[in-house]
Short mmCIF file of C-alpha atoms in Angstrom, two decimals:
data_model
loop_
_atom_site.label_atom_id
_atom_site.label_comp_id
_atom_site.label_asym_id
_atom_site.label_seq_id
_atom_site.Cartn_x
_atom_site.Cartn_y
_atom_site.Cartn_z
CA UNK A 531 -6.09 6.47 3.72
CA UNK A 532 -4.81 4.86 0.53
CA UNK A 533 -2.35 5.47 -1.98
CA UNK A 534 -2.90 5.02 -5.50
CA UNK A 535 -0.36 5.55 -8.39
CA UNK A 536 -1.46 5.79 -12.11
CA UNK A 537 0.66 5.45 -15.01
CA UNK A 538 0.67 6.92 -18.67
CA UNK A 539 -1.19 4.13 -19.95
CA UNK A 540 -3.52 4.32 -17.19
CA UNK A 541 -3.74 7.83 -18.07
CA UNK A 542 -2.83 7.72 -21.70
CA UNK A 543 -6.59 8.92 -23.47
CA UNK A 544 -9.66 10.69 -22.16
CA UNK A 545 -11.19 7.43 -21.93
CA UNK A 546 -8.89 5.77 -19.46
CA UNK A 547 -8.85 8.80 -17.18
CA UNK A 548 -12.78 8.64 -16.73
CA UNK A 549 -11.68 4.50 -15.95
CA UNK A 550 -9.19 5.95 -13.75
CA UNK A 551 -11.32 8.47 -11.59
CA UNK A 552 -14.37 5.57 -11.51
CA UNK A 553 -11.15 3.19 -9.69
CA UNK A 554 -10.66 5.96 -6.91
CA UNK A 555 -13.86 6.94 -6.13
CA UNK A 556 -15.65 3.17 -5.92
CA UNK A 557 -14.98 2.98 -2.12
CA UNK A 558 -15.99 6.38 -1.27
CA UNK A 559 -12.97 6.46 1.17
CA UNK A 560 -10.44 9.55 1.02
CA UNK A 561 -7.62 8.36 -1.25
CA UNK A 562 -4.22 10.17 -2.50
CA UNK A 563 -3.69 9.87 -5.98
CA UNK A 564 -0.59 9.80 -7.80
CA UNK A 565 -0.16 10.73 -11.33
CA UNK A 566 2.23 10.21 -14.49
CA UNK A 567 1.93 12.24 -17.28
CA UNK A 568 0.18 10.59 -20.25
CA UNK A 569 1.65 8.24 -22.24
CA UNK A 570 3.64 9.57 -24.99
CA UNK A 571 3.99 12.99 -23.30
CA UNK A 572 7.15 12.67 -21.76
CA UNK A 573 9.08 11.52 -24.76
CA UNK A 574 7.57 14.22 -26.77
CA UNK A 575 8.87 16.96 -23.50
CA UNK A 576 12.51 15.11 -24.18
CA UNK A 577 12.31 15.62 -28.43
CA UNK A 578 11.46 19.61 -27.37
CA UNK A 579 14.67 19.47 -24.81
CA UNK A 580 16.57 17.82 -27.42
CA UNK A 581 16.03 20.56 -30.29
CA UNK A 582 16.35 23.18 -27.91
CA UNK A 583 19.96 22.07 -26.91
CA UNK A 584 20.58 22.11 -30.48
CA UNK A 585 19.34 25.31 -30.81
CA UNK A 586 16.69 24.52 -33.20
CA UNK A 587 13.75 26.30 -31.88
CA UNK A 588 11.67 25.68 -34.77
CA UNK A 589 12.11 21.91 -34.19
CA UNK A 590 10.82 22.76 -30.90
CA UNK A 591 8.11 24.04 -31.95
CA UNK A 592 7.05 21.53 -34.43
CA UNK A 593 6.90 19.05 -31.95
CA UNK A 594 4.96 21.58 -29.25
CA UNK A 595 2.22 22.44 -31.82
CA UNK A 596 1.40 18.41 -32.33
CA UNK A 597 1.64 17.83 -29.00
CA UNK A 598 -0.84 20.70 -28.12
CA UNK A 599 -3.45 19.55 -31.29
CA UNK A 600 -3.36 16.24 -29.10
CA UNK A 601 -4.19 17.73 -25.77
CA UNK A 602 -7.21 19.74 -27.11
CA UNK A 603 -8.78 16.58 -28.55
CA UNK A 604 -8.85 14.75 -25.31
CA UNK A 605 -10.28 17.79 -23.76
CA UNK A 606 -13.93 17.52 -26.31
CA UNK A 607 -13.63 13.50 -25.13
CA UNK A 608 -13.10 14.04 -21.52
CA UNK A 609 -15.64 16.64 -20.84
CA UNK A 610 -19.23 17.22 -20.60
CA UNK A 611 -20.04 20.42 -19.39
CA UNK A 612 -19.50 23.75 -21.64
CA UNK A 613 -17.52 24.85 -18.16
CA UNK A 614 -14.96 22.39 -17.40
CA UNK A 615 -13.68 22.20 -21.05
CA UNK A 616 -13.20 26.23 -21.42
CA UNK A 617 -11.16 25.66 -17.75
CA UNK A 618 -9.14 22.89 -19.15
CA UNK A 619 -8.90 24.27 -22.57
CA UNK A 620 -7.21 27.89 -20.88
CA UNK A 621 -5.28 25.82 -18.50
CA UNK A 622 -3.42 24.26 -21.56
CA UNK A 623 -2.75 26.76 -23.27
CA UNK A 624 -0.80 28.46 -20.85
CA UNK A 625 0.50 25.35 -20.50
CA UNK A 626 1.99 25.52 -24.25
CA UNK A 627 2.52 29.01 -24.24
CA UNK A 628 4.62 28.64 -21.63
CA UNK A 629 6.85 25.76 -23.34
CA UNK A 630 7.17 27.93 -26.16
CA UNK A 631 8.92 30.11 -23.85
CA UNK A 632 11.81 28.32 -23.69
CA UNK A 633 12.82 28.53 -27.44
CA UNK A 634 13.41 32.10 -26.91
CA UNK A 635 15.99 31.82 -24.23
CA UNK A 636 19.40 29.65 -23.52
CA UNK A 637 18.52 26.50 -22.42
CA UNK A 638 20.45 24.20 -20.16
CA UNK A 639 19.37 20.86 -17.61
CA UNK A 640 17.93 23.02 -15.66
CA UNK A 641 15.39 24.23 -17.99
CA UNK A 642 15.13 21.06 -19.62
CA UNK A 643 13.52 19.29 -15.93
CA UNK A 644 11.14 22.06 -16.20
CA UNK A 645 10.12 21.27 -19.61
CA UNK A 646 10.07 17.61 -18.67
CA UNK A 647 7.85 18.25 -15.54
CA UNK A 648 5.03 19.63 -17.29
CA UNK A 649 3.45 16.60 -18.68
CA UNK A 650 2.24 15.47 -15.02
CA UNK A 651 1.65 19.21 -14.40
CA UNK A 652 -0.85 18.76 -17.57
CA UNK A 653 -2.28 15.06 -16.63
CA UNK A 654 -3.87 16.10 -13.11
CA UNK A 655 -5.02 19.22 -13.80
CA UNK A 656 -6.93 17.00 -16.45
CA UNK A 657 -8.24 14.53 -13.97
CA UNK A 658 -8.53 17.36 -11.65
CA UNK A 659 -10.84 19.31 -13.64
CA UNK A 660 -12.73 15.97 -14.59
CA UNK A 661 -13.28 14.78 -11.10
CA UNK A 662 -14.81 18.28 -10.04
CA UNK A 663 -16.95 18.22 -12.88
CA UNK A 664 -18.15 14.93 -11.70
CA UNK A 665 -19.09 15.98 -8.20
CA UNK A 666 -16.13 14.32 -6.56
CA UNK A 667 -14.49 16.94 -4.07
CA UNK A 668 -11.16 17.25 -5.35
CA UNK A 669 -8.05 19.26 -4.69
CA UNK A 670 -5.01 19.20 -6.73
CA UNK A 671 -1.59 19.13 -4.62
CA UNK A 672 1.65 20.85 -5.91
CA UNK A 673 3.84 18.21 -5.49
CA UNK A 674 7.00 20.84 -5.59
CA UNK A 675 5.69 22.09 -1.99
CA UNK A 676 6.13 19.17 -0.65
CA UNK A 677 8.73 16.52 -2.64
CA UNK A 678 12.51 16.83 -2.13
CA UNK A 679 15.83 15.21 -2.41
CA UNK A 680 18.74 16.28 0.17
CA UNK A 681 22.21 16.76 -1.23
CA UNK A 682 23.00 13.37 -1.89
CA UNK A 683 19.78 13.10 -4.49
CA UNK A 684 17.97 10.96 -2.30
CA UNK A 685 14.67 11.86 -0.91
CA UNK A 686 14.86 14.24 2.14
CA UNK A 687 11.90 11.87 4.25
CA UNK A 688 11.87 14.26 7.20
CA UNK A 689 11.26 17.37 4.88
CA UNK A 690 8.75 15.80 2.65
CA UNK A 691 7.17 13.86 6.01
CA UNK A 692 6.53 17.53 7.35
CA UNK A 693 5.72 19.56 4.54
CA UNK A 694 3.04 17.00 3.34
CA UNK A 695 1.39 17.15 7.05
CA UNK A 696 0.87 20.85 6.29
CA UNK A 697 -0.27 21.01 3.27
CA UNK A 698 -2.71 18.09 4.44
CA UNK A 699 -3.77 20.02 7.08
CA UNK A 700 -4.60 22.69 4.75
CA UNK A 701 -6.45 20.82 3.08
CA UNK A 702 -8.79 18.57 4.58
CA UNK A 703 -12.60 17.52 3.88
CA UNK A 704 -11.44 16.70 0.44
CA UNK A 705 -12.70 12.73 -1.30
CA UNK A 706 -9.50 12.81 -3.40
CA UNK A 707 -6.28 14.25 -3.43
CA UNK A 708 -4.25 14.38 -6.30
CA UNK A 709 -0.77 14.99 -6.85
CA UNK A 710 2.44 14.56 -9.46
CA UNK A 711 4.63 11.85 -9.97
CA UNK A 712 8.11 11.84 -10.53
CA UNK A 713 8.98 15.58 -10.14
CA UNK A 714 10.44 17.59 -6.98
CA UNK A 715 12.96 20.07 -5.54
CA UNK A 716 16.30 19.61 -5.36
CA UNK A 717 18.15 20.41 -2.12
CA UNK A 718 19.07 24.27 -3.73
CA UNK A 719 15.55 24.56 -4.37
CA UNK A 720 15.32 24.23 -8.36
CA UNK A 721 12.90 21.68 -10.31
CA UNK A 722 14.45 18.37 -9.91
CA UNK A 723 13.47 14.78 -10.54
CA UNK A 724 13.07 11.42 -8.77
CA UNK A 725 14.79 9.61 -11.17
CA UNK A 726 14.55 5.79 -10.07
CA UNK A 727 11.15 4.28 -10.11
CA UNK A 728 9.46 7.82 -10.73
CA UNK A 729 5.98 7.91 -9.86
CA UNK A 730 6.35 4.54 -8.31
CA UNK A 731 8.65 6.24 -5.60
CA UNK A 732 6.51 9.15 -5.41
CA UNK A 733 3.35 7.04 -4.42
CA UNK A 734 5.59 5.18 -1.75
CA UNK A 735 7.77 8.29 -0.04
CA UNK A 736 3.95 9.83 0.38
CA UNK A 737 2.10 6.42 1.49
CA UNK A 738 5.50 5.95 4.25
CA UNK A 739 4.93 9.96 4.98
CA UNK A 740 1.65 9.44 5.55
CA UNK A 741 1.62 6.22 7.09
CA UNK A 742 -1.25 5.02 4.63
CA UNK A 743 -3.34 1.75 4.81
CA UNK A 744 -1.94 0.53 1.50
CA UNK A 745 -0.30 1.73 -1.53
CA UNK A 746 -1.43 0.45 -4.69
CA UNK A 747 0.58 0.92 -7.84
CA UNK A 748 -2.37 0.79 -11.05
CA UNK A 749 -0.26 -0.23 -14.06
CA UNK A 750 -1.18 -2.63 -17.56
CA UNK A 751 -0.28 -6.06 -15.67
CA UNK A 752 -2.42 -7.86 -13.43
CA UNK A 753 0.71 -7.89 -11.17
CA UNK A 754 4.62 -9.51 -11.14
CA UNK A 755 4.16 -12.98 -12.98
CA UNK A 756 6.33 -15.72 -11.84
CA UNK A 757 7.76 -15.48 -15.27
CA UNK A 758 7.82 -13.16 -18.68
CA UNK A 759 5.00 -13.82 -20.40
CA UNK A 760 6.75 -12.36 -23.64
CA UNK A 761 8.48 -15.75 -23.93
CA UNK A 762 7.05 -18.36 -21.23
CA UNK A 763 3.06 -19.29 -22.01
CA UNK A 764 0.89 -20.09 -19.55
CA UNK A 765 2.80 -17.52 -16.52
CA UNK A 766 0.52 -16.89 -13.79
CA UNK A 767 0.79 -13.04 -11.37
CA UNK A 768 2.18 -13.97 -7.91
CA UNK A 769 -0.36 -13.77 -5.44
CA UNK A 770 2.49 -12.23 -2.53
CA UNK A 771 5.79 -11.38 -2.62
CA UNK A 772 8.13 -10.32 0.09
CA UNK A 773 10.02 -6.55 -0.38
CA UNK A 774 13.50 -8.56 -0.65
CA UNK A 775 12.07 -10.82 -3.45
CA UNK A 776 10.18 -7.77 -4.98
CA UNK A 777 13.56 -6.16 -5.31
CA UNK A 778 15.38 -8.60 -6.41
CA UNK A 779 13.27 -9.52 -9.53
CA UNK A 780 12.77 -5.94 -10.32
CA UNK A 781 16.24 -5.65 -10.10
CA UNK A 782 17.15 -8.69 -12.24
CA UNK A 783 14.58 -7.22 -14.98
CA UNK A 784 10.89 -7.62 -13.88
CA UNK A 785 10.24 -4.00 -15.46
CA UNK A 786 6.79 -3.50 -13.78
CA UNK A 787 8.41 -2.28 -10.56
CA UNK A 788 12.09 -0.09 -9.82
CA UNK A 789 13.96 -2.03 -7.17
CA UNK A 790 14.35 1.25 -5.19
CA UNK A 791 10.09 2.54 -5.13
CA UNK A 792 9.12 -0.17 -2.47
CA UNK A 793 11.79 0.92 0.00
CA UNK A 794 10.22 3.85 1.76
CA UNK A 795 7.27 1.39 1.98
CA UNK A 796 9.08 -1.62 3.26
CA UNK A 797 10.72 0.38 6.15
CA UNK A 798 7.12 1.95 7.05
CA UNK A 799 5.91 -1.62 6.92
CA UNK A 800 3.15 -0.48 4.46
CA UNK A 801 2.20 -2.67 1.83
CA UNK A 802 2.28 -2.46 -1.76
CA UNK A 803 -0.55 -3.77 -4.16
CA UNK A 804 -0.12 -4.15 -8.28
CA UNK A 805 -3.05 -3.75 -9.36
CA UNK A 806 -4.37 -3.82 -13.16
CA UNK A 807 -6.61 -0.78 -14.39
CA UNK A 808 -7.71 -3.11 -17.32
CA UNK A 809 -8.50 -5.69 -15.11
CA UNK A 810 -9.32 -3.85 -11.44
CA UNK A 811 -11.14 -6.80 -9.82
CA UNK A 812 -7.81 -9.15 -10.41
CA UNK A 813 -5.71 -9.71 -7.44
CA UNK A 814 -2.76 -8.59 -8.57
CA UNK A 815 0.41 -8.86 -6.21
CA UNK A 816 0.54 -7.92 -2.58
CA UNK A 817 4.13 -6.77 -1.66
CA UNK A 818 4.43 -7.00 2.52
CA UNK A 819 7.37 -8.16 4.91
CA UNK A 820 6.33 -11.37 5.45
CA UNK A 821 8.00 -14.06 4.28
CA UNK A 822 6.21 -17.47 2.75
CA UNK A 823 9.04 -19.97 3.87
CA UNK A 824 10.22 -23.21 1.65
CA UNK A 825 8.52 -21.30 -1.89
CA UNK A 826 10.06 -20.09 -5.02
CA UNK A 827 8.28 -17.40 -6.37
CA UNK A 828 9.02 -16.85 -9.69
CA UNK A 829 12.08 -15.82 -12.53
CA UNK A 830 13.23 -12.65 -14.25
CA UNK A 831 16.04 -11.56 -17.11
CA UNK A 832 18.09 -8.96 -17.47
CA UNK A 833 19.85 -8.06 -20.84
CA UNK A 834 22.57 -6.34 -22.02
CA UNK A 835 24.65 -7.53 -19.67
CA UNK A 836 28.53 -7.60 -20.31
CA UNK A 837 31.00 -9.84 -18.08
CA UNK A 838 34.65 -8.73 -17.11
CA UNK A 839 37.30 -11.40 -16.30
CA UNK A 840 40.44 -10.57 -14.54
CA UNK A 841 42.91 -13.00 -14.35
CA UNK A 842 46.31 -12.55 -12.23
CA UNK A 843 48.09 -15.10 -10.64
CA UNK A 844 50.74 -12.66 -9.58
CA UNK A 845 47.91 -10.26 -7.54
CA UNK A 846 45.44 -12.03 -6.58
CA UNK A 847 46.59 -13.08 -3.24
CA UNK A 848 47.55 -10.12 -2.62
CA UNK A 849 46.01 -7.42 -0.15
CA UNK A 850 44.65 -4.81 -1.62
CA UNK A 851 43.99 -6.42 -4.69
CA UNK A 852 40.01 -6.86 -5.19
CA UNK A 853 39.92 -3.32 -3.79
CA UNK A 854 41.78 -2.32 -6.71
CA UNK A 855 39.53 -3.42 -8.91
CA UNK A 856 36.44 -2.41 -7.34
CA UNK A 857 38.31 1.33 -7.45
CA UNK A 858 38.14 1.21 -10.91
CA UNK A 859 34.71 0.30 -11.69
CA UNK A 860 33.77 3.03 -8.96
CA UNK A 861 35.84 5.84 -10.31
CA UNK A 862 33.59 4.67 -13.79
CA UNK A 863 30.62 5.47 -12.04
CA UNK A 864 29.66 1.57 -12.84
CA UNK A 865 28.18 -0.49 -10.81
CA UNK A 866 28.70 -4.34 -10.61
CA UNK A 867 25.72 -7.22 -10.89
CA UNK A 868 27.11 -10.03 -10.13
CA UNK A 869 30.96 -10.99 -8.73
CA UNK A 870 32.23 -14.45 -8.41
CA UNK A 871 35.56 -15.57 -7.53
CA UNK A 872 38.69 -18.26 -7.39
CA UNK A 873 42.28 -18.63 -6.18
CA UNK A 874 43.53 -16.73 -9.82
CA UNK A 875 40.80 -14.35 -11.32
CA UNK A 876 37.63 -12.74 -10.27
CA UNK A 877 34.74 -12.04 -12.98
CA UNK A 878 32.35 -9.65 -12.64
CA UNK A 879 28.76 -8.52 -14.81
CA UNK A 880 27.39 -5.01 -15.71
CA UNK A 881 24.40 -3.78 -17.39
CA UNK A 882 26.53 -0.21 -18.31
CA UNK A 883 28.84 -0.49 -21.22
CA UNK A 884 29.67 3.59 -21.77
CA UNK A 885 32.85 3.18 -19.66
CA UNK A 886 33.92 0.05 -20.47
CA UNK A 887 37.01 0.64 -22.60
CA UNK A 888 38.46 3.20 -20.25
CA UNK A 889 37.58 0.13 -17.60
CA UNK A 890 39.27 -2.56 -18.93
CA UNK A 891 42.44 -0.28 -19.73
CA UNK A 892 42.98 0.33 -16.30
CA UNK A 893 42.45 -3.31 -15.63
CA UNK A 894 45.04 -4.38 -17.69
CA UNK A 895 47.30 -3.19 -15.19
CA UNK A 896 46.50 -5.71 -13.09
CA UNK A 897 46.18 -8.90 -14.71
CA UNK A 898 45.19 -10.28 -18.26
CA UNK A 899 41.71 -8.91 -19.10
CA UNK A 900 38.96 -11.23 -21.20
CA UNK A 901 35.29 -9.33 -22.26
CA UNK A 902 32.37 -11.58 -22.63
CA UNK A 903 29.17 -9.38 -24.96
CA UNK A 904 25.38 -9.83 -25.09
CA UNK A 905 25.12 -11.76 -21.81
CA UNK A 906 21.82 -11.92 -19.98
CA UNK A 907 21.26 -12.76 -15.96
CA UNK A 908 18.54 -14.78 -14.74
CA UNK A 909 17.53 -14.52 -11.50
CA UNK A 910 15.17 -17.21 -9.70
CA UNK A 911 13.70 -15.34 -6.47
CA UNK A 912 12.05 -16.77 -3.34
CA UNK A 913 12.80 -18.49 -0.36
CA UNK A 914 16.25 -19.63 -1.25
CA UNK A 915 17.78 -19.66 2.06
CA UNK A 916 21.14 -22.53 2.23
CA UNK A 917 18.70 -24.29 4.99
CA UNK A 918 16.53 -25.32 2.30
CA UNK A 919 18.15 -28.35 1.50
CA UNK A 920 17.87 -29.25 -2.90
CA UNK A 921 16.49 -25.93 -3.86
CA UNK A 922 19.58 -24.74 -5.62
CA UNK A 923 19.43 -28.23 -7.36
CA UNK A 924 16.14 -27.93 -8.28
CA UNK A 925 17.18 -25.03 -9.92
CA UNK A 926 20.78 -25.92 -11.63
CA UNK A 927 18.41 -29.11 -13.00
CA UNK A 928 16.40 -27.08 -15.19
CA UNK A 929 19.39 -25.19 -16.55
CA UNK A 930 21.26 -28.96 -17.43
CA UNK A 931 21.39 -27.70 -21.40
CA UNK A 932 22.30 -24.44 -21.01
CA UNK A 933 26.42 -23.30 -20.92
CA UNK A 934 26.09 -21.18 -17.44
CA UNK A 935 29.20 -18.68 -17.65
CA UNK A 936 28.69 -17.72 -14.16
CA UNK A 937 26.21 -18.33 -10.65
CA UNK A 938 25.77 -16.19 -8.25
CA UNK A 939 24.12 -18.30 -4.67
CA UNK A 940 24.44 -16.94 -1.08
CA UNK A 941 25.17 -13.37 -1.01
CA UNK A 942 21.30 -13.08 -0.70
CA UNK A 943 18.35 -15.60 0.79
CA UNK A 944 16.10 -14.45 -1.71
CA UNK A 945 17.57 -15.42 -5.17
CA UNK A 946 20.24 -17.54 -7.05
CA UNK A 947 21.33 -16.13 -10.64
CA UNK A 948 22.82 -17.29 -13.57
CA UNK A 949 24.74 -15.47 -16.31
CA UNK A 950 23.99 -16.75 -19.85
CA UNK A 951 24.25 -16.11 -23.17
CA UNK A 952 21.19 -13.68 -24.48
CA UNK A 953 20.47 -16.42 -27.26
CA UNK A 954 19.91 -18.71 -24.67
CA UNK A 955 17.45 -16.86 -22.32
CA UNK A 956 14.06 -18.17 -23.68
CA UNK A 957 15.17 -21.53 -23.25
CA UNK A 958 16.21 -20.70 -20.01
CA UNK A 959 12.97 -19.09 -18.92
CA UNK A 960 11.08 -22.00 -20.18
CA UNK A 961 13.25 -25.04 -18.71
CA UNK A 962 12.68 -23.06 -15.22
CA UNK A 963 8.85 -22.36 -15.20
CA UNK A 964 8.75 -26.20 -16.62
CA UNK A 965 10.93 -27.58 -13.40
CA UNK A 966 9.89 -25.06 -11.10
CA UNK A 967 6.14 -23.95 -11.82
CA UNK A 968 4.43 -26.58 -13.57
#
C-alpha cells in the first residue's frame, strides 16, 4: 500500500480536491491518504484563537461567519448529487456551530488545538463525501484513535504502530483510506499537535507503521530543486536524494520538506517521493538510503540568522568552558546552527532571536561578547565526504567575492555551509549553481 500526503494548496478549492481524488484513485490500488486542511483555513482557526484569548468573542465570530460563507461555496462546486451536498452541507454546520461554542466559554491552549484541529477535520470529510459520491469505496479514519506523542512530545511509534493495525483491521475492503494531518493525542489524552513537519510527519509515522511501498508527499513543486528558483533561473528538481542530504537542505531552508518528517521513513527504509499535483506525471524527487557517491546535489538558504562571538583568552582553555556556554543557550531553550572554533573565542549561529539579550548577558560573564544581525547560512549538500579530494574547493571557488563570516566542513559528510551576510545570498546562490550545476 501507498502513502499519499496532500497539502492546503493541493486541497485549497473544490476544484483541486476533484484533481486530488482523480491522483489516488488512477492506479486502482488501496492507498492511505493524508490530508491538510485547506489553504487559508488554518490561519483563519489561529485569528478565532487569537480573539478568543482576548476575549473578543464577537471578533471570533466575524471571522467564523466568513470562514463558513467560504465552506458552503465549495460545497455547490464540489458536488453533483442533491445527496452528497445536503451531507456535506449538515456536516459543516455542526462543524461551525460547534466553533462558535467556544466564544461562550474560557478559553485556554487547550481549547485553542481543538479549534485549530478542525480545519483537517473539515477537509476530509469533504473529500470523503466526494469520493463516495464518486463510487470510490471510501472510509474516513479518525486520526485521534490512532496518532500520539509520549511524554517527551515525540511520537509514541509503538502506540500509533498498534492502534493503526486495529483500526485497519476494522476496516478493510476499502479503495481509499483517508485520514488527518497534523493533529493527535497527547500522552494525557487531550487534542495535541505534531508540530514539526505536520502532515508531512503524519504521512511518514503511518507509511513506517504500516510498512508501506512508498510515501509520496503531493505538494506545488515538482520536487527539491538543486537550488531556489526565487533567485537562481534555470534550477532543475533533483532526481534522488539521500535522507541525510534531504535533511540537511530542509534544514538549511529548502521549505518544501521539515528536516524531522522523513525520519520515521528513513529508519523503516521506506522511501519518500515529492511529487507535484500540478504537474503529477513529473518525476519529482525520490528520497531513499542510498547514497550516489562523488555528486553534489544541490544548495539551500536560511535567513534570519544571527551569529554570537565569544571571545576569552582567560577561559578558553579552560575545562568546563564550552560547556558553559552551551548551558546558556540550553537554559534559553535555543538551539545552535552552526559552531566554529579557535585557540581564543568560539562563534556560534541561531535562527531564534527571542532570547538573545538575556543570552548574551549571561555570556558576558565569560568573555567579551560581539553580535553579528541579518546573517543568512548556505548550505551546499551531497556527497561531501573529506575523501573526496577538491570538492570543498570547488565550492569555496564559487564563493571567491563573497566576505564568508564563518564555514562549517566535517561535522557532517553530507554538506559544507557558509554564514553570510543576507544582502549577499543571491549572489551566493548564483556563483554556486554557476560553478557547481552548470
Amino acid at each position: 500500500m501507498k502513502v499519499m500526503k496532500f497539502g492546503g494548496t493541493s486541497v485549497g478549492s473544490a476544484e483541486r480536491m476533484q484533481g486530488v481524488a482523480k491522483l489516488i484513485t488512477k492506479s486502482g490500488e488501496p492507498t492511505f491518504v493524508v490530508l491538510s486542511a485547506m489553504s487559508g483555513t488554518t490561519n483563519s482557526l489561529v485569528e478565532i484563537s487569537d480573539y478568543l484569548y482576548k476575549k473578543n468573542p464577537e471578533g471570533a465570530q466575524e471571522v467564523i461567519n466568513t470562514l463558513e460563507k467560504k465552506y458552503m461555496r465549495h460545497i455547490e462546486e464540489l458536488y453533483s448529487t442533491d445527496a452528497a451536498k445536503q451531507k456535506t452541507r449538515e456536516f459543516l454546520k455542526k462543524e461551525f456551530d460547534y466553533l462558535r461554542s467556544f466564544t461562550k466559554d474560557t478559553f485556554t491552549s487547550f481549547e485553542e488545538k481543538i479549534v485549530v484541529a478542525q480545519g483537517e477535520v473539515m477537509s476530509t470529510n469533504m473529500v470523503t463525501n466526494y469520493l463516495n459520491e464518486q463510487g470510490i469505496k471510501t472510509v474516513l479514519l479518525d486520526a485521534l484513535t490512532f496518532m500520539r506523542t509520549d511524554k517527551n512530545a515525540e511520537p509514541d511509534m509503538p502506540y500509533i504502530k498498534e492502534h493503526l493495525a486495529e483500526v485497519m483491521r476494522q476496516n478493510k475492503g476499502y479503495q481509499i483510506y483517508i485520514t488527518q494531518g497534523f493533529v493527535c493525542k497527547n500522552a494525557y489524552d487531550e487534542v495535541d499537535n505534531l508540530q514539526r513537519g505536520g502532515s508531512d510527519y503524519t504521512a511518514s509515522l503511518i507509511g513506517a507503521a504500516m510498512g508501506a511501498d512508498e510515501i509520496l508527499i503531493w505538494t506545488d513543486i515538482d520536487g527539491m530543486h538543486n537550488n531556489d528558483p526565487r533567485f537562481v533561473e534555470k534550477t532543475d528538481a533533483v532526481h534522488q536524494l539521500n535522507f541525510e542530504e534531504a535533511a540537511e537542505l530542509a534544514y538549511f531552508g529548502a521549505k518544501i520538506l521539515h528536516p524531522t518528517c522523513v525520519q520515521p521513513a528513513k529508519f523503516a527504509g521506506i522511501p519518500v517521493r515529492i511529487k507535484n499535483t500540478m504537474e503529477p506525471d513529473a518525476e519529482g524527487t525520490v528520497i531513499n538510503n542510498e547514497l550516489v557517491r562523488g555528486k553534489i546535489k544541490a544548495v539551500a538558504a536560511k535567513d534570519n540568522i544571527t551569529a554570537i562571538k565569544i571571545k576569552s583568552s582567560r577561559m578558553l582553555l579552560a575545562t568546563g568552558f564550552l560547556r558553559k556556554v552551551f548551558e546558556i543557550f540550553e537554559n534559553n531553550n535555543t538551539p545552535i546552527d552552526m559552531i566554529t572554533t579557535s585557540e581564543v573565542g568560539v562563534s556560534v549561529s541561531i535562527d531564534n532571536k527571542a532570547n538573545l539579550g538575556r543570552i548574551v548577558d549571561e555570556l558576558k560573564k565569560y568573555g567579551s561578547v560581539t553580535v553579528d544581525e541579518d546573517m543568512c547560512i548556505i548550505c551546499v549538500a551531497g556527497d561531501l565526504d573529506w575523501s573526496n579530494v577538491g570538492f570543498e574547493t570547488l565550492v569555496t571557488d564559487a564563493m571567491a567575492n563573497i566576505p564568508v563570516r564563518m564555514i562549517s566542513y566535517g561535522g557532517s559528510n553530507y554538506n559544507i555551509s557558509f554564514l553570510i551576510r543576507e544582502a549577499d545570498k543571491k549572489q551566493a546562490l548564483q556563483n554556486l549553481s554557476a560553478k557547481l550545476f552548470n
